[in-house]
Amino acid sequence: MDGQRRDANVGEEARVVAKVGSIESEIASQPACWRRAAKLAADVARTLPAGGERVAVAGCGTSWFMAQSYACAREQSGHGETDAFAASEMPLRRRYDRVLVLSRSGTTTEVLQLLDHFDGKVPTVAITASAGSPVVSAADEAIVLDFADEESVVQTRFATTELALLLTHLGHGIGPAAEATERLLAEALPAELMAARQFTFLGTGWTCGLANEAALKLREAAGMWTEAYPAMEYRHGPAAVTGPGSVVWLFGTAPDGLADEITAAGGVAWQSGGDPLAELVRVQLLAAAVARARGLDPDRPRNLARSVILTPARPGSSP
Ligand code: F1P
């Protein structure tokens, strides 16, 4: 198959041919993974937070940003108060009815420490890609999305698939996002995005988490200078970095007049108005393409591992 590989992880309906490496294959398989997750949502409904529960969602890196999107979508659609935390920063004294943790690897130290803390105190649920991972035994209940697991160190489809599951559980149909993504996968990446030197991603509501994830993707895979903010925060400082070679990427509707200000500063205001999840996929494709154009391997970026496992400090070592 000459450098091409068949993706066997997501079932017949999701088979795609990779053009270059794992990440491109995994990115392209997302619509199929989302539809599969949407079908699964009814089967796992009783494991996921019930309406009215006060919920905390925690994770690290990409998983934290998916937690942010879900928390906002859940609260805004009237299902109950929902907070998202980096697993290392969750306040341990607050009262929650359920704690949900997200971890593709199921081995991330900070997530396991949280589950250990809440053991026997609060019902816990983990969503992971790996049935044999420590989070499955550490949480009271677990949902295993092994069909969306990935070879690439950089997360793409696992993260969006768990979000698709959670959004479906909230009553949001994933079909339009999947269709928009299929159309987008057939498009070429715009030259002005490939040529940019700096990206600022802006979101509102549940797309703030997507903006954070978009910025992380370009940092992780391509080592790029990226930032992310709630859209209304852009004028409170972040505007200072916009200039020639900047792209300010707006998920959702731009605040009045912002696109003109970005253009006047010499930047590109990128606002497709398309489905936010499909736009995140465009960023993933861009991250892989920019990495390869720079001679980097987007599947195995420097200084990154599939999961972060911290070794305990030795007694007597300095703080
Ligand atoms: C979390 C995470 C990823 C990151 C890198 C290291 O992993 O921080 O977001 O991209 O791969 O691990 P997990 O807890 O979801 O496995």
XYZ file of C-alpha atoms and ligand atoms in Angstrom:
335
model
C 0.000 0.000 0.000
C 3.017 2.301 -0.410
C 3.154 4.224 2.858
C -0.592 3.886 3.343
C -2.226 2.127 6.246
C -5.723 0.922 6.980
C -7.254 2.055 10.230
C -8.675 -1.029 11.904
C -9.797 0.515 15.182
C -13.162 1.986 14.438
C -15.068 -0.724 12.662
C -16.032 -1.245 9.045
C -18.036 1.952 8.724
C -15.043 4.056 9.711
C -12.296 2.491 7.600
C -10.204 5.152 5.962
C -6.906 5.162 4.146
C -4.207 7.214 5.831
C -2.341 9.497 3.477
C 0.694 9.949 5.674
C 0.556 8.748 9.283
C -1.630 7.871 12.241
C -2.879 11.360 13.013
C -4.308 11.989 9.545
C -6.090 8.638 9.660
C -7.419 9.329 13.131
C -8.590 12.827 12.173
C -10.446 11.500 9.129
C -12.218 8.794 11.121
C -13.953 11.275 13.454
C -17.386 11.486 11.776
C -17.713 7.691 11.968
C -16.507 7.641 15.570
C -18.978 10.381 16.553
C -21.900 8.508 15.008
C -20.855 5.366 16.835
C -20.605 7.295 20.118
C -24.033 8.826 19.497
C -25.510 5.326 19.150
C -23.811 4.296 22.387
C -25.189 7.268 24.342
C -28.519 5.613 25.125
C -26.788 2.456 26.440
C -24.617 4.413 28.886
C -27.185 7.070 29.822
C -27.586 5.765 33.375
C -23.826 5.939 33.970
C -23.580 9.587 32.891
C -24.697 12.506 35.111
C -28.455 12.720 35.574
C -30.397 15.952 35.059
C -30.170 18.270 38.078
C -27.033 16.717 39.541
C -24.220 19.043 40.567
C -21.266 17.748 38.603
C -17.505 18.296 38.415
C -15.606 17.172 35.308
C -11.822 16.902 35.402
C -8.957 15.917 33.157
C -5.539 17.046 31.966
C -4.498 18.712 28.708
C -6.919 17.904 25.910
C -9.161 16.034 28.349
C -9.470 19.181 30.493
C -10.543 21.211 27.459
C -13.183 18.626 26.528
C -14.339 18.862 30.155
C -14.704 22.650 29.737
C -16.838 22.273 26.609
C -19.061 19.635 28.157
C -19.462 21.540 31.438
C -20.594 24.668 29.641
C -22.919 22.803 27.260
C -24.472 20.879 30.150
C -25.114 23.912 32.308
C -26.328 26.090 29.405
C -28.792 23.426 28.278
C -30.334 23.313 31.730
C -29.043 19.927 32.939
C -27.449 21.252 36.119
C -24.492 23.124 37.570
C -21.293 21.769 36.059
C -17.714 22.798 36.773
C -14.626 21.816 34.785
C -11.194 21.583 36.369
C -7.660 20.682 35.488
C -7.371 17.507 37.568
C -4.477 19.000 39.530
C -6.476 22.104 40.529
C -9.873 20.744 41.539
C -10.986 22.168 44.907
C -11.439 19.110 47.068
C -13.893 20.560 49.618
C -16.698 21.529 47.231
C -19.813 19.413 47.273
C -20.703 17.561 44.073
C -23.236 14.832 43.354
C -20.907 13.197 40.831
C -17.333 13.557 39.628
C -16.611 12.681 36.013
C -13.010 12.212 34.874
C -11.825 12.105 31.282
C -8.585 10.328 30.375
C -7.739 8.642 27.078
C -4.848 6.692 28.573
C -6.524 6.046 31.914
C -3.098 6.332 33.533
C -2.647 10.074 34.145
C -1.380 10.593 37.683
C -3.420 13.686 38.609
C -6.638 11.983 37.492
C -5.880 8.868 39.529
C -5.087 11.024 42.564
C -8.512 12.700 42.269
C -10.293 9.358 42.048
C -8.356 8.153 45.072
C -9.425 11.259 47.002
C -13.127 10.837 46.164
C -13.192 7.068 46.693
C -16.209 6.219 48.853
C -17.166 9.917 49.239
C -18.728 10.885 45.892
C -19.872 8.692 42.962
C -17.203 8.790 40.244
C -17.311 7.961 36.541
C -14.381 7.692 34.141
C -14.416 7.893 30.351
C -11.322 6.296 28.847
C -10.030 4.512 25.759
C -8.471 1.619 27.604
C -10.475 -1.101 29.398
C -7.446 -2.375 31.315
C -6.294 1.016 32.553
C -6.105 2.050 36.236
C -8.964 4.582 36.000
C -11.385 1.770 35.247
C -10.724 0.142 38.601
C -10.288 3.453 40.459
C -13.651 4.940 39.384
C -17.018 3.585 40.542
C -18.106 3.233 36.919
C -16.330 3.521 33.583
C -17.253 4.032 29.945
C -14.659 2.593 27.580
C -14.522 4.100 24.083
C -11.848 1.715 22.812
C -13.020 2.091 19.215
C -11.773 5.698 19.335
C -8.340 4.957 20.844
C -5.369 6.356 18.963
C -1.805 5.526 17.970
C -0.782 9.169 17.781
C 0.464 10.756 20.999
C -1.530 13.863 20.026
C -5.215 13.358 20.819
C -7.782 14.080 18.148
C -10.553 11.543 17.668
C -10.707 10.164 21.214
C -11.304 13.627 22.629
C -13.950 14.648 20.123
C -15.641 11.247 20.361
C -16.053 11.491 24.122
C -17.427 15.002 23.602
C -19.819 13.654 20.943
C -21.042 11.062 23.451
C -21.541 13.679 26.147
C -23.268 16.160 23.825
C -25.598 13.439 22.560
C -26.453 12.608 26.167
C -27.437 16.263 26.585
C -29.777 15.998 23.590
C -27.563 17.648 20.952
C -27.607 15.821 17.619
C -24.113 15.083 16.301
C -25.258 14.458 12.691
C -24.761 18.037 11.381
C -21.219 18.199 12.843
C -20.355 14.844 11.245
C -21.709 15.934 7.862
C -19.925 19.301 8.013
C -16.692 17.486 8.894
C -17.043 15.075 5.969
C -17.353 18.053 3.617
C -14.403 19.806 5.230
C -12.172 16.710 4.975
C -12.454 16.980 1.189
C -11.285 20.628 1.144
C -7.722 21.902 0.775
C -6.275 23.888 3.672
C -6.309 27.635 2.893
C -2.831 28.990 2.068
C -3.262 31.934 4.474
C -3.664 29.477 7.370
C -0.660 27.383 6.307
C 1.480 30.532 6.098
C 0.550 32.057 9.480
C 3.202 32.573 12.171
C 0.821 32.938 15.141
C -2.771 31.932 16.007
C -5.211 33.291 18.569
C -8.368 31.194 19.011
C -11.529 32.773 20.411
C -14.664 31.017 21.639
C -17.858 31.707 23.513
C -19.818 29.341 25.761
C -19.030 25.699 25.001
C -16.648 26.694 22.198
C -14.211 28.255 24.722
C -13.039 24.694 25.456
C -12.727 24.040 21.708
C -10.654 27.222 21.323
C -8.305 26.047 24.095
C -8.040 22.628 22.451
C -7.383 24.169 19.018
C -4.513 26.211 20.455
C -3.074 23.161 22.221
C -3.224 21.097 18.999
C -1.066 23.525 17.033
C 1.355 23.838 19.976
C 1.637 20.076 20.498
C 1.804 18.867 16.908
C 3.579 21.778 15.228
C 5.301 23.704 18.045
C 3.464 26.893 17.034
C 2.838 30.083 19.021
C -0.864 29.927 19.834
C -3.189 31.523 22.361
C -6.846 31.053 23.288
C -9.386 33.236 25.097
C -13.098 33.809 25.535
C -13.963 36.101 22.584
C -14.807 39.155 24.697
C -11.403 38.924 26.395
C -9.568 39.548 23.100
C -9.696 43.329 23.477
C -8.404 43.093 27.064
C -4.775 42.486 26.088
C -4.530 39.611 23.595
C -5.131 42.051 20.702
C -1.599 43.364 21.313
C 0.036 40.329 19.675
C -2.025 40.514 16.454
C -0.091 41.760 13.432
C 0.998 40.626 9.988
C 1.171 36.813 9.989
C -1.425 36.475 12.790
C -4.652 34.556 12.385
C -7.439 35.233 14.877
C -9.741 32.240 14.582
C -13.278 32.805 15.792
C -15.395 29.843 16.835
C -19.000 30.992 16.634
C -20.136 34.588 16.302
C -17.537 37.367 16.565
C -18.191 40.304 18.882
C -19.304 43.382 16.886
C -16.502 45.104 15.019
C -13.815 42.609 16.051
C -13.128 41.248 12.566
C -12.448 44.798 11.305
C -10.069 45.488 14.207
C -8.127 42.289 13.461
C -7.816 43.218 9.784
C -6.759 46.783 10.650
C -3.992 45.326 12.864
C -2.664 43.373 9.863
C -4.039 39.973 10.924
C -6.465 37.573 9.299
C -9.880 37.184 10.964
C -10.814 33.554 10.243
C -14.511 32.992 10.749
C -16.033 30.271 8.623
C -19.334 30.352 10.509
C -19.296 26.572 10.188
C -19.981 23.907 12.780
C -17.570 24.401 15.738
C -16.573 20.728 15.977
C -15.872 20.674 12.235
C -13.772 23.826 12.697
C -11.764 22.020 15.381
C -11.133 19.269 12.828
C -9.840 21.926 10.413
C -7.357 22.999 13.113
C -6.287 19.368 13.639
C -5.654 18.994 9.889
C -3.728 22.259 9.887
C -1.622 21.169 12.876
C -0.620 17.931 11.130
C 0.092 19.693 7.823
C 2.143 22.515 9.404
C 4.133 19.972 11.408
C 4.984 17.982 8.294
C 5.831 21.161 6.363
C 8.301 21.976 9.160
C 9.832 18.496 9.058
C 8.241 17.480 12.380
C 6.412 14.228 13.186
C 2.907 15.237 14.404
C 2.360 11.727 15.789
C 5.337 11.966 18.118
C 6.054 15.568 19.100
C 9.135 16.336 21.155
C 8.790 16.360 24.952
C 5.353 14.691 24.830
C 4.206 11.240 25.914
C 0.869 9.473 25.492
C 0.169 10.052 29.153
C 1.889 11.844 31.955
C 2.780 9.504 34.807
C 4.482 11.282 37.682
C 6.871 9.461 39.976
C 6.403 10.225 43.677
C 9.019 12.504 45.254
C 11.628 10.618 47.253
C 11.469 11.221 51.025
C 13.957 13.916 52.000
C 14.197 15.423 48.494
C 13.947 19.220 48.372
C 10.481 20.767 47.762
C -3.809 13.824 28.914
C -2.615 14.421 28.175
C -2.950 14.796 26.741
C -1.729 15.311 26.025
C -0.574 14.351 26.085
C -0.327 13.966 27.513
O -3.917 12.490 28.679
O -2.227 15.582 28.883
O -3.951 15.762 26.675
O -2.040 15.548 24.673
O -0.841 13.237 25.303
O -1.533 13.531 28.156
P -5.118 11.566 29.149
O -5.272 11.684 30.642
O -6.354 12.000 28.432
O -4.645 10.202 28.728
